[in-house]
mmCIF file of N, CA and C in Angstrom:
data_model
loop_
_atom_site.group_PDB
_atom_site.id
_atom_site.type_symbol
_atom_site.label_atom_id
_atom_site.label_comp_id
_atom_site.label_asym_id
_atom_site.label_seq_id
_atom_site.Cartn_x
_atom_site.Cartn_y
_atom_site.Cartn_z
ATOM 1 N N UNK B 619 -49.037 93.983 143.531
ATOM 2 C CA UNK B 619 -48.937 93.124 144.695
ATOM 3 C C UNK B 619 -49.358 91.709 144.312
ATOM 4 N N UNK B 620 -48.753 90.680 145.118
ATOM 5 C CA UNK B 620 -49.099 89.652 144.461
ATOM 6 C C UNK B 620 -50.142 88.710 145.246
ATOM 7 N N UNK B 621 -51.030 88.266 144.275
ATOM 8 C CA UNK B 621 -51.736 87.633 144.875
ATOM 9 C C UNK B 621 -51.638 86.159 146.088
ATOM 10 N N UNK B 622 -52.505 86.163 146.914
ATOM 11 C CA UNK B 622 -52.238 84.888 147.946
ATOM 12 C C UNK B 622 -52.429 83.404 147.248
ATOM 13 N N UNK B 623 -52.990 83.042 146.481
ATOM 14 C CA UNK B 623 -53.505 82.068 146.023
ATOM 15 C C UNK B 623 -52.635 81.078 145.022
ATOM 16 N N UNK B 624 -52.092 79.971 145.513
ATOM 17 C CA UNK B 624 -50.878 79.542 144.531
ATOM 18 C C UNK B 624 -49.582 80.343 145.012
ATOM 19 N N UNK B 625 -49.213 80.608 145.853
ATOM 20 C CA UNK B 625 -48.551 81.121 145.735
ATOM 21 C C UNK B 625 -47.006 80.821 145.977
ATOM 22 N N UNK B 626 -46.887 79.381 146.915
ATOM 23 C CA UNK B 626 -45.521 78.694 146.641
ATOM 24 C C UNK B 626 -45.178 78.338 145.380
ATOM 25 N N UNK B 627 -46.387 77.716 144.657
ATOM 26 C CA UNK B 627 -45.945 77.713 143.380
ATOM 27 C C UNK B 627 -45.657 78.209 142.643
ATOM 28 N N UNK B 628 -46.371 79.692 142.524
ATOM 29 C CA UNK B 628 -45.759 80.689 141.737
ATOM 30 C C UNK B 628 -44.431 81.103 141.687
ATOM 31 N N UNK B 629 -43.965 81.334 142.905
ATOM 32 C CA UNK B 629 -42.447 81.419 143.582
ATOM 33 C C UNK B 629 -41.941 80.249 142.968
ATOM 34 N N UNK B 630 -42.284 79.119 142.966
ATOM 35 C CA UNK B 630 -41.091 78.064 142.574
ATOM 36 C C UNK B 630 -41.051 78.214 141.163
ATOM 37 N N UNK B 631 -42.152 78.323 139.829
ATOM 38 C CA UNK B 631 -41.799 78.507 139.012
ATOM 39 C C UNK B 631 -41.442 79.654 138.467
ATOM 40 N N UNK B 632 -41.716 80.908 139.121
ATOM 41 C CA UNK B 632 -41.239 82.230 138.633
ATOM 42 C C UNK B 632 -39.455 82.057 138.910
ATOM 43 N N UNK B 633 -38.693 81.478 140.238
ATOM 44 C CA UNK B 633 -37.391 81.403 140.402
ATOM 45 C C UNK B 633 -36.876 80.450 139.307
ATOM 46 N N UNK B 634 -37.654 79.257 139.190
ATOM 47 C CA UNK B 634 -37.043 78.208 137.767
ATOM 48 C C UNK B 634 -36.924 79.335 136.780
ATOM 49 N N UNK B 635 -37.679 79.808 135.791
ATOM 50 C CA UNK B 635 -38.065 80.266 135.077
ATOM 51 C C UNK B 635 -36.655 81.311 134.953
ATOM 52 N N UNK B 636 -36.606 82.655 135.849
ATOM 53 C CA UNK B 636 -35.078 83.384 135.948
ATOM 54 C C UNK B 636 -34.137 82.781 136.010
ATOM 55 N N UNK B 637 -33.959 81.921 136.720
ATOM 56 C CA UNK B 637 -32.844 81.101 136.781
ATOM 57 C C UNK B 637 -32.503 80.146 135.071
ATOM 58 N N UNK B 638 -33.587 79.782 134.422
ATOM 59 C CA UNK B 638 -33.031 79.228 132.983
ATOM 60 C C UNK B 638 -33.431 80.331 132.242
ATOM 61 N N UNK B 639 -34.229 81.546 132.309
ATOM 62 C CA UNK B 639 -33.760 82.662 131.337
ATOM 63 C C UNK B 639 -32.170 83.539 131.536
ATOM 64 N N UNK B 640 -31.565 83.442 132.468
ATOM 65 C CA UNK B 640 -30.368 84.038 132.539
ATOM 66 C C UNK B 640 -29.483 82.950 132.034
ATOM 67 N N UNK B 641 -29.796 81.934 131.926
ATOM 68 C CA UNK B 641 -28.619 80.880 131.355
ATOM 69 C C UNK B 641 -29.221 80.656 130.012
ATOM 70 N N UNK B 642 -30.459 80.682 129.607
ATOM 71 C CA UNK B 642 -30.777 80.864 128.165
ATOM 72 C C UNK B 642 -30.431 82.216 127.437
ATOM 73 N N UNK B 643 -30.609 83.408 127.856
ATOM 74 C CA UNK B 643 -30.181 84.547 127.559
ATOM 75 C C UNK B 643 -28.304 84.681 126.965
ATOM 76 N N UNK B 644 -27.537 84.148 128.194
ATOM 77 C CA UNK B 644 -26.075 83.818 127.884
ATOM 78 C C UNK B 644 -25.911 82.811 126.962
ATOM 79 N N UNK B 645 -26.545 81.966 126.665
ATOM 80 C CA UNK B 645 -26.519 81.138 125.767
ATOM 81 C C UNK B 645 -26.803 81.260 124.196
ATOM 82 N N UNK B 646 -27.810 82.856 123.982
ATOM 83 C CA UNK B 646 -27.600 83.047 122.749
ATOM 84 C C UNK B 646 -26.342 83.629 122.304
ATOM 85 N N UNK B 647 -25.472 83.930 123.365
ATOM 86 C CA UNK B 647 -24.144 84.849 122.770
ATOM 87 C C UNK B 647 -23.083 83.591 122.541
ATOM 88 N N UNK B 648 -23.651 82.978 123.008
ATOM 89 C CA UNK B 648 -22.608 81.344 122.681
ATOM 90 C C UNK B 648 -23.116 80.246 123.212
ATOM 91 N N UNK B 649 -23.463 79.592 122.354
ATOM 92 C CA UNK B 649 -24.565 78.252 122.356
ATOM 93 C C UNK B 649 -23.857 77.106 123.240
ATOM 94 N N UNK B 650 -22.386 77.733 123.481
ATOM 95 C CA UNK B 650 -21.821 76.031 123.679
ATOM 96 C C UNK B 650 -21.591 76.365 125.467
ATOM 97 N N UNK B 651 -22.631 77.556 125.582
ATOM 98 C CA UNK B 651 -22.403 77.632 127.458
ATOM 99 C C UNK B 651 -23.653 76.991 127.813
ATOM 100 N N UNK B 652 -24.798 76.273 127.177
ATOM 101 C CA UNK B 652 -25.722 75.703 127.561
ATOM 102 C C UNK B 652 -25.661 74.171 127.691
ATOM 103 N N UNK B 653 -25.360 73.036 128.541
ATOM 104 C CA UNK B 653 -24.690 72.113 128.654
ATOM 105 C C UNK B 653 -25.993 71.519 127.433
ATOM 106 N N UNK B 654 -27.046 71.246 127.441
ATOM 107 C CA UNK B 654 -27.657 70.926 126.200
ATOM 108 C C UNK B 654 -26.787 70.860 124.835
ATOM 109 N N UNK B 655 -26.276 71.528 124.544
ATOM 110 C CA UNK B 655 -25.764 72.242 123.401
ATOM 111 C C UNK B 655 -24.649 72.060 123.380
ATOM 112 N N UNK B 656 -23.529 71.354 124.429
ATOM 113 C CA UNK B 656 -22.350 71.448 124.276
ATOM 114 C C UNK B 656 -21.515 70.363 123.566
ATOM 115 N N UNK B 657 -22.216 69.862 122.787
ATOM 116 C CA UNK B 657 -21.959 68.262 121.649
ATOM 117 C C UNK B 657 -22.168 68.997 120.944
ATOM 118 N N UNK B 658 -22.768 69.848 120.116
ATOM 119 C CA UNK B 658 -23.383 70.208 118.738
ATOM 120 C C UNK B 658 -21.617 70.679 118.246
ATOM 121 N N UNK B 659 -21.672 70.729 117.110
ATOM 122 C CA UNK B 659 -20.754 71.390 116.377
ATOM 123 C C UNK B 659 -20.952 71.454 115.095
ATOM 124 N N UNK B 660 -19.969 72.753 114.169
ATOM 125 C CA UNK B 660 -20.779 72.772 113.053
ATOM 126 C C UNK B 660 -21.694 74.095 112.937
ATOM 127 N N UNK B 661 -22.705 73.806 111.710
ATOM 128 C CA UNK B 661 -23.570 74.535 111.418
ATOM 129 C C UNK B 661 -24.724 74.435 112.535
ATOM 130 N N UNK B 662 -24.737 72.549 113.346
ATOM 131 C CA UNK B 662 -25.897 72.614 114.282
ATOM 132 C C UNK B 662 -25.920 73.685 115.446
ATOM 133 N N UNK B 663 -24.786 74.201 115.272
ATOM 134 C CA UNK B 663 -24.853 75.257 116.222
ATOM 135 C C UNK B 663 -24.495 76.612 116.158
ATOM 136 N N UNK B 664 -25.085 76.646 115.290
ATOM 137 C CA UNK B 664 -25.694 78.093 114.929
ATOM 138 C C UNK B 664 -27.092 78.346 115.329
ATOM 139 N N UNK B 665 -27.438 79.447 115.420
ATOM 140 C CA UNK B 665 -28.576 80.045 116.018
ATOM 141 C C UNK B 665 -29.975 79.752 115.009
ATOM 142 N N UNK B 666 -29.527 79.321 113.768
ATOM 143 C CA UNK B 666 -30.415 79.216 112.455
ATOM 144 C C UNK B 666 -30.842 77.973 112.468
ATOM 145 N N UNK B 667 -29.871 76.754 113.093
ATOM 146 C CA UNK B 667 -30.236 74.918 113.118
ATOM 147 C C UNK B 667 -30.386 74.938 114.748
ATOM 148 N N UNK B 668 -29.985 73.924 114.623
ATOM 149 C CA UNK B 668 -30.962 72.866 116.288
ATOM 150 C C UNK B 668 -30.497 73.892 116.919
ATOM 151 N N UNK B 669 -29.062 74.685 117.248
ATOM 152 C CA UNK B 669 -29.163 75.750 118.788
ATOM 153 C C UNK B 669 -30.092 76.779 118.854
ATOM 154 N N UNK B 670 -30.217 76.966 117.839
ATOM 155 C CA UNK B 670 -31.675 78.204 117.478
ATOM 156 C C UNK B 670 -33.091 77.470 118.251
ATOM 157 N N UNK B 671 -33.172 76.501 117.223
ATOM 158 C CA UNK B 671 -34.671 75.982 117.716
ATOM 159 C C UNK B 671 -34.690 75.496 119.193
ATOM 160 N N UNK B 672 -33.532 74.778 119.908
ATOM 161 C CA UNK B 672 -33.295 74.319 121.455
ATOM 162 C C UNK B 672 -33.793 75.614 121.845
ATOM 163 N N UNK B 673 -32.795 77.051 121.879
ATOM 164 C CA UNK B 673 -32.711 78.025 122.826
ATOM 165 C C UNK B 673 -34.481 78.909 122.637
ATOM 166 N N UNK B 674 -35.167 78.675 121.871
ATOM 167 C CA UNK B 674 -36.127 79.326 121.158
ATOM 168 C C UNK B 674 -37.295 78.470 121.776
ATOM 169 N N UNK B 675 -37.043 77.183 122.078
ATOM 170 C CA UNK B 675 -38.233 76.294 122.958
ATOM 171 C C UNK B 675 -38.167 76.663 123.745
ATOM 172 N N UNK B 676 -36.641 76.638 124.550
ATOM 173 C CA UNK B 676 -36.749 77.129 125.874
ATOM 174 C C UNK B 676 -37.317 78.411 126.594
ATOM 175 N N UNK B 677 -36.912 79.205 125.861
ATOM 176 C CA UNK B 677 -37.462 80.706 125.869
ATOM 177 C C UNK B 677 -38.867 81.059 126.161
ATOM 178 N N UNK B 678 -39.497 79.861 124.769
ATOM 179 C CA UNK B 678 -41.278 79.602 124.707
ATOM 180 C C UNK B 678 -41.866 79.439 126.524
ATOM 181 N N UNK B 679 -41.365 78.483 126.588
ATOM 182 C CA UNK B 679 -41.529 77.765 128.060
ATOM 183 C C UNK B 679 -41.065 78.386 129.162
ATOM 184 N N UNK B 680 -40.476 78.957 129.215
ATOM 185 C CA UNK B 680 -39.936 80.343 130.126
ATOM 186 C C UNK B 680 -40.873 81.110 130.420
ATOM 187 N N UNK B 681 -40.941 82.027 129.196
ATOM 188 C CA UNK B 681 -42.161 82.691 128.711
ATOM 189 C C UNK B 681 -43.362 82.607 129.532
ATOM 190 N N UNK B 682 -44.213 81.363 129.130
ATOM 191 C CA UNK B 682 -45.531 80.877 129.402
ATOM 192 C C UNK B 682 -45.318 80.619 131.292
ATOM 193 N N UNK B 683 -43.882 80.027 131.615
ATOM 194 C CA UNK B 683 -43.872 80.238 133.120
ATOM 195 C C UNK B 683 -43.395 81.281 133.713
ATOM 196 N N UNK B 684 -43.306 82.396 133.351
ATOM 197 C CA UNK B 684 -43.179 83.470 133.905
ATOM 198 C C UNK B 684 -44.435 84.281 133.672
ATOM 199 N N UNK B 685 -45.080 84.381 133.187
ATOM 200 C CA UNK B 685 -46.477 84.683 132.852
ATOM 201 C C UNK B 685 -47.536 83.999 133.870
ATOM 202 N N UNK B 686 -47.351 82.517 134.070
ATOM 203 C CA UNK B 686 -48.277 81.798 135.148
ATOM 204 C C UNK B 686 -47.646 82.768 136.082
ATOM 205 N N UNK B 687 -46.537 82.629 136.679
ATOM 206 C CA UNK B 687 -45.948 83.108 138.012
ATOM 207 C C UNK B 687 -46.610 85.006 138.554
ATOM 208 N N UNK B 688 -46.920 84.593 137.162
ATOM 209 C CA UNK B 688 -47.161 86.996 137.187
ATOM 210 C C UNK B 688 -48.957 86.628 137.556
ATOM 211 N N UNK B 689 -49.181 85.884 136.814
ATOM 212 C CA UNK B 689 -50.951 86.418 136.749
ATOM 213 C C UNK B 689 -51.166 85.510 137.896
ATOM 214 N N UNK B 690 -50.470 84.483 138.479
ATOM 215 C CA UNK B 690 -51.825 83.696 139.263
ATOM 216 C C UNK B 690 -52.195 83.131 138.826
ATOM 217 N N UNK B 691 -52.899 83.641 137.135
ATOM 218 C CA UNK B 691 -53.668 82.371 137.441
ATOM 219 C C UNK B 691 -53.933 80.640 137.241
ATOM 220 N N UNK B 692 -54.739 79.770 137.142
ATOM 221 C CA UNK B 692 -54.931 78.468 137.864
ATOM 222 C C UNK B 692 -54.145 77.721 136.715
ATOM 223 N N UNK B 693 -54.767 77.866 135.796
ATOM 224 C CA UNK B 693 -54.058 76.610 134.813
ATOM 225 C C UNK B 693 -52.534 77.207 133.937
ATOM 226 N N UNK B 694 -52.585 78.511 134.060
ATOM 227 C CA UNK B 694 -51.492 79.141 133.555
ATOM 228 C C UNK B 694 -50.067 78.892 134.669
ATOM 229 N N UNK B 695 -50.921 78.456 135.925
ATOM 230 C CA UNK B 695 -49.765 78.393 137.070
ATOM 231 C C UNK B 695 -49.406 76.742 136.376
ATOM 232 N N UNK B 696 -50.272 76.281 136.365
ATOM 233 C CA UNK B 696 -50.497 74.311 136.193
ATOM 234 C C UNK B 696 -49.678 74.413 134.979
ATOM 235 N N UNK B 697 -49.411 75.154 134.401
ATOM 236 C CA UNK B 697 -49.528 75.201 132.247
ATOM 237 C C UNK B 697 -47.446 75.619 132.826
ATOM 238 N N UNK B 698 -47.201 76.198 133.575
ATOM 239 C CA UNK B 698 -45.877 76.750 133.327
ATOM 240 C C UNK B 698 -45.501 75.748 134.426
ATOM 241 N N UNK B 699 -45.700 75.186 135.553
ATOM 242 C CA UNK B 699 -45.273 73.913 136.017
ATOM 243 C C UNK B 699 -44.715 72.800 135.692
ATOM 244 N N UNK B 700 -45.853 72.572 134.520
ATOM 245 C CA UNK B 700 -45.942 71.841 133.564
ATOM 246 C C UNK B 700 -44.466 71.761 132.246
ATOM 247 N N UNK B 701 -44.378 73.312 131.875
ATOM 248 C CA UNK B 701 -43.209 72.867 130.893
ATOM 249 C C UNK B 701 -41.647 73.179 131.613
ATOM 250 N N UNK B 702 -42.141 73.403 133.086
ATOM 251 C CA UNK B 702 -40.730 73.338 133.562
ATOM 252 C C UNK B 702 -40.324 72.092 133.718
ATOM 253 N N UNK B 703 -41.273 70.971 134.268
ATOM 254 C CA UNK B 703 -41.335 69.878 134.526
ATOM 255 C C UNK B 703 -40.870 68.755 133.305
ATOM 256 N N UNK B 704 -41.199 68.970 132.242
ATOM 257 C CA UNK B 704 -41.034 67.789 131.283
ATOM 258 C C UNK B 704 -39.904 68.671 130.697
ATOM 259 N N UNK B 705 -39.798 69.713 129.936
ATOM 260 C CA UNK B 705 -38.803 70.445 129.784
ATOM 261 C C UNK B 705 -37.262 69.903 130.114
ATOM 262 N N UNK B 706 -37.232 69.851 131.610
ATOM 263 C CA UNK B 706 -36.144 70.031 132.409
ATOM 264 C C UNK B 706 -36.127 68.304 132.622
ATOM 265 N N UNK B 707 -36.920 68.073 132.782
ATOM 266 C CA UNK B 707 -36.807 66.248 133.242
ATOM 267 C C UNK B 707 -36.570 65.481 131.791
ATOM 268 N N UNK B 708 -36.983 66.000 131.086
ATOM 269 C CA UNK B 708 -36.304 65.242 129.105
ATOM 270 C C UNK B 708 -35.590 65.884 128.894
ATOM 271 N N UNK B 709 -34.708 66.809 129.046
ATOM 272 C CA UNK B 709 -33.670 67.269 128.930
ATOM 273 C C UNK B 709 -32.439 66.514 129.569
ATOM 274 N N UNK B 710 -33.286 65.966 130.893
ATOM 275 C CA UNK B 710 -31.792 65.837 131.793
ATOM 276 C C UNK B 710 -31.748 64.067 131.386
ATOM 277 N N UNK B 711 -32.971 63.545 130.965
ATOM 278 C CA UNK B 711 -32.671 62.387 130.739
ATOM 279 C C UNK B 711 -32.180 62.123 129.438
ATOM 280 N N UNK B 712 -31.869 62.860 128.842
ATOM 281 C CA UNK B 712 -31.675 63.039 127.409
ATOM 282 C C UNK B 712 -29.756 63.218 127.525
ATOM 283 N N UNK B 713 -29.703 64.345 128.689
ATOM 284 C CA UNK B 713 -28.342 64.315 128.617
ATOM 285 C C UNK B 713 -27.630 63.554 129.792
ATOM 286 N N UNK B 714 -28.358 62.706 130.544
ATOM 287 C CA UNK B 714 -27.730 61.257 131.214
ATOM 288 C C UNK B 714 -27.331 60.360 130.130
ATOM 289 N N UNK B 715 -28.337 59.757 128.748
ATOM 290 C CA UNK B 715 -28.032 59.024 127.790
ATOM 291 C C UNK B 715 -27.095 59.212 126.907
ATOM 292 N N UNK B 716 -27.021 60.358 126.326
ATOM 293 C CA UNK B 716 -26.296 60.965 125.262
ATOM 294 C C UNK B 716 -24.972 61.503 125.945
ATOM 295 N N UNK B 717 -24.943 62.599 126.510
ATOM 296 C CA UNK B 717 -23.953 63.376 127.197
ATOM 297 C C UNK B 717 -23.320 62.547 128.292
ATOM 298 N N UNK B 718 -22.160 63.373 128.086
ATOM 299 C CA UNK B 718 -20.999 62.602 128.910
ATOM 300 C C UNK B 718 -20.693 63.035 130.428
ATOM 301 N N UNK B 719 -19.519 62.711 131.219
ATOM 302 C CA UNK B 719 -19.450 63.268 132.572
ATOM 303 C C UNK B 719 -19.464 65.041 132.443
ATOM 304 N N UNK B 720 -19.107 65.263 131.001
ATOM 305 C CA UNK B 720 -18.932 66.974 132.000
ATOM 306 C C UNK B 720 -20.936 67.825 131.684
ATOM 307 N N UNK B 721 -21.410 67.190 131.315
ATOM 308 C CA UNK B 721 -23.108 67.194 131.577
ATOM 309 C C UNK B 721 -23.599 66.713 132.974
ATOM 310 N N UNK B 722 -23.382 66.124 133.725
ATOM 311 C CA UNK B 722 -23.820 65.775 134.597
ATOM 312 C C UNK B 722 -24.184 66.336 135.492
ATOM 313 N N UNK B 723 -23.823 67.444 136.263
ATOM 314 C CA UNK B 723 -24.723 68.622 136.807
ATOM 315 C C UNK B 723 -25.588 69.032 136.552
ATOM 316 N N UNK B 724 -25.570 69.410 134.990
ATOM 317 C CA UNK B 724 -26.527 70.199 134.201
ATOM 318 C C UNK B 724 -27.957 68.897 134.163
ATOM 319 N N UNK B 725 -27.434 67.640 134.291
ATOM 320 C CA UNK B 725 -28.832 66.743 134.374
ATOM 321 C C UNK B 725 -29.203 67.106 135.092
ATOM 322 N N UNK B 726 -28.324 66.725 136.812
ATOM 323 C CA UNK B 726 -28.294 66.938 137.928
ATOM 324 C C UNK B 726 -30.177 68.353 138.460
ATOM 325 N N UNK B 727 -29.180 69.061 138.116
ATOM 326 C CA UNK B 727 -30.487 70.313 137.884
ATOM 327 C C UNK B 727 -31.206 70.239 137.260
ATOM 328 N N UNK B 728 -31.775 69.668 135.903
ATOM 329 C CA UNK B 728 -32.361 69.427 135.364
ATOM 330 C C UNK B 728 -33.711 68.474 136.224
ATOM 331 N N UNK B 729 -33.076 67.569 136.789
ATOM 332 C CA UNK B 729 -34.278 66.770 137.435
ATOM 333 C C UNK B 729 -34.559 67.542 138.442
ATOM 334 N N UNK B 730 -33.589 68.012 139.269
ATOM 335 C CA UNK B 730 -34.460 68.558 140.512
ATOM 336 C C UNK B 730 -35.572 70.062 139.870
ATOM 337 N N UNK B 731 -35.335 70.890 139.204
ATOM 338 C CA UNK B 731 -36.550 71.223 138.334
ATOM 339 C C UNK B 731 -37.413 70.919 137.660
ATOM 340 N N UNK B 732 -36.997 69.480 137.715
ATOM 341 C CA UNK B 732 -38.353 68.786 137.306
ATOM 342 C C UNK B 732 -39.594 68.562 138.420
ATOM 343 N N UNK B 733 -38.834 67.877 138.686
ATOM 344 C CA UNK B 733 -39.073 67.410 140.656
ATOM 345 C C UNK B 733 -40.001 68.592 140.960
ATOM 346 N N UNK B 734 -38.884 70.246 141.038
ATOM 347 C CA UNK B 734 -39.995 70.904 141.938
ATOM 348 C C UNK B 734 -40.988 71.557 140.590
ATOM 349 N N UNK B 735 -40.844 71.306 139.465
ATOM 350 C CA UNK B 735 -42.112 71.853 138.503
ATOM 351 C C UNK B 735 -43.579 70.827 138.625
ATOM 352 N N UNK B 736 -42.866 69.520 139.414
ATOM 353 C CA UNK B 736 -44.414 68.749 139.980
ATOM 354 C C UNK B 736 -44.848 68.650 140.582
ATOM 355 N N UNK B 737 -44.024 69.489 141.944
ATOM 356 C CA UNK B 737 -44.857 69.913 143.149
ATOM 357 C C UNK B 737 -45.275 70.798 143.185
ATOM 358 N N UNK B 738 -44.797 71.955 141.978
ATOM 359 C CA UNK B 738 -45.899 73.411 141.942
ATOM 360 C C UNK B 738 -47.305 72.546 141.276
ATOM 361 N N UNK B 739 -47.272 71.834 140.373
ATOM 362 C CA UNK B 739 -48.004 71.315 139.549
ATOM 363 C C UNK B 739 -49.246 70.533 140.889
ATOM 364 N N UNK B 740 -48.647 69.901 141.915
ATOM 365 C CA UNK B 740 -49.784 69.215 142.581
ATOM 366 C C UNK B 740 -50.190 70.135 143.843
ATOM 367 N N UNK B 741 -49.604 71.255 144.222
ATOM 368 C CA UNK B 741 -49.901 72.298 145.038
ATOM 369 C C UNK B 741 -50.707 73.083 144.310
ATOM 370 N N UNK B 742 -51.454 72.945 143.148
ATOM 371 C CA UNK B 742 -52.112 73.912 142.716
ATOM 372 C C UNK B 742 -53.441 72.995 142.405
ATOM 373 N N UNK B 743 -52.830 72.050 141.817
ATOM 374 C CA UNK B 743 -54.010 70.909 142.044
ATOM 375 C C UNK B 743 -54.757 70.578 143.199
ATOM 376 N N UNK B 744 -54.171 70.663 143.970
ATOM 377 C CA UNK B 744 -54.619 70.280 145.389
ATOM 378 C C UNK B 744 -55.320 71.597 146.172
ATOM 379 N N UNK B 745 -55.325 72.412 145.965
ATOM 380 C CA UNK B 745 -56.221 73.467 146.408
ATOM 381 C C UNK B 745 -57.313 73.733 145.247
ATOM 382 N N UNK B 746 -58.561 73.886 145.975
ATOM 383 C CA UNK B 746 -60.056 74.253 145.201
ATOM 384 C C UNK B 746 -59.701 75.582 144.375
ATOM 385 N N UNK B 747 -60.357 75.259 143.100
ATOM 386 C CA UNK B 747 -60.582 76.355 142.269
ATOM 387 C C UNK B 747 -60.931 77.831 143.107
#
């Protein structure tokens, strides 16, 4: 059962979190369905160079926010907020600069998971230890 405490936040980053492990998951069977990834060509996109190490951060950070979202607890909630937030917000500004119109959704989402990885981040802040 899940605990009361944090608990919009948990919800917001436990749903981020499924929501980019099912598109990271599809993405190891073909790197070029992750709009990140959809410039690479070549060897960079293979699972061994940069699409490996991209899909393998992401995963990390997944990981660590699905774990806050399970336990509750305080800084692990703050800690997976946290890499949804910069994660998803340097990603999307990364592919506003670089990437072209057919990225632009994928920023699109990108910021608004940023967005809400800093309101789990100050909803957890904002309530006493």
């Amino acid at each position: 059962m899940l605990k009361k405490p944090y608990l919009i936040s948990r919800v917001l980053i436990g749903l981020m979190a499924l929501i980019m492990l099912g598109a990271t998951l599809m993405a190891y069977g073909n790197p070029t369905s992750n709009p990140g990834l959809i410039n690479l060509a070549g060897p960079a996109l293979s699972l061994g160079q940069t699409a490996g190490a991209f899909l393998g951060r992401q995963m990390t950070v997944i990981i660590i926010a699905l774990i806050g979202a399970f336990t509750g607890a305080r800084h692990l909630v703050m800690i997976g907020g946290f890499g949804m937030m910069f994660m998803n917000g340097h990603d999307a500004i990364l592919m506003c600069l670089v990437g072209g119109a057919d990225v632009r959704i994928a920023a699109i989402a990108g910021l608004l998971f940023a967005v809400l990885g800093a309101i789990s981040i100050v909803l957890v802040w904002r309530k006493p230890a």
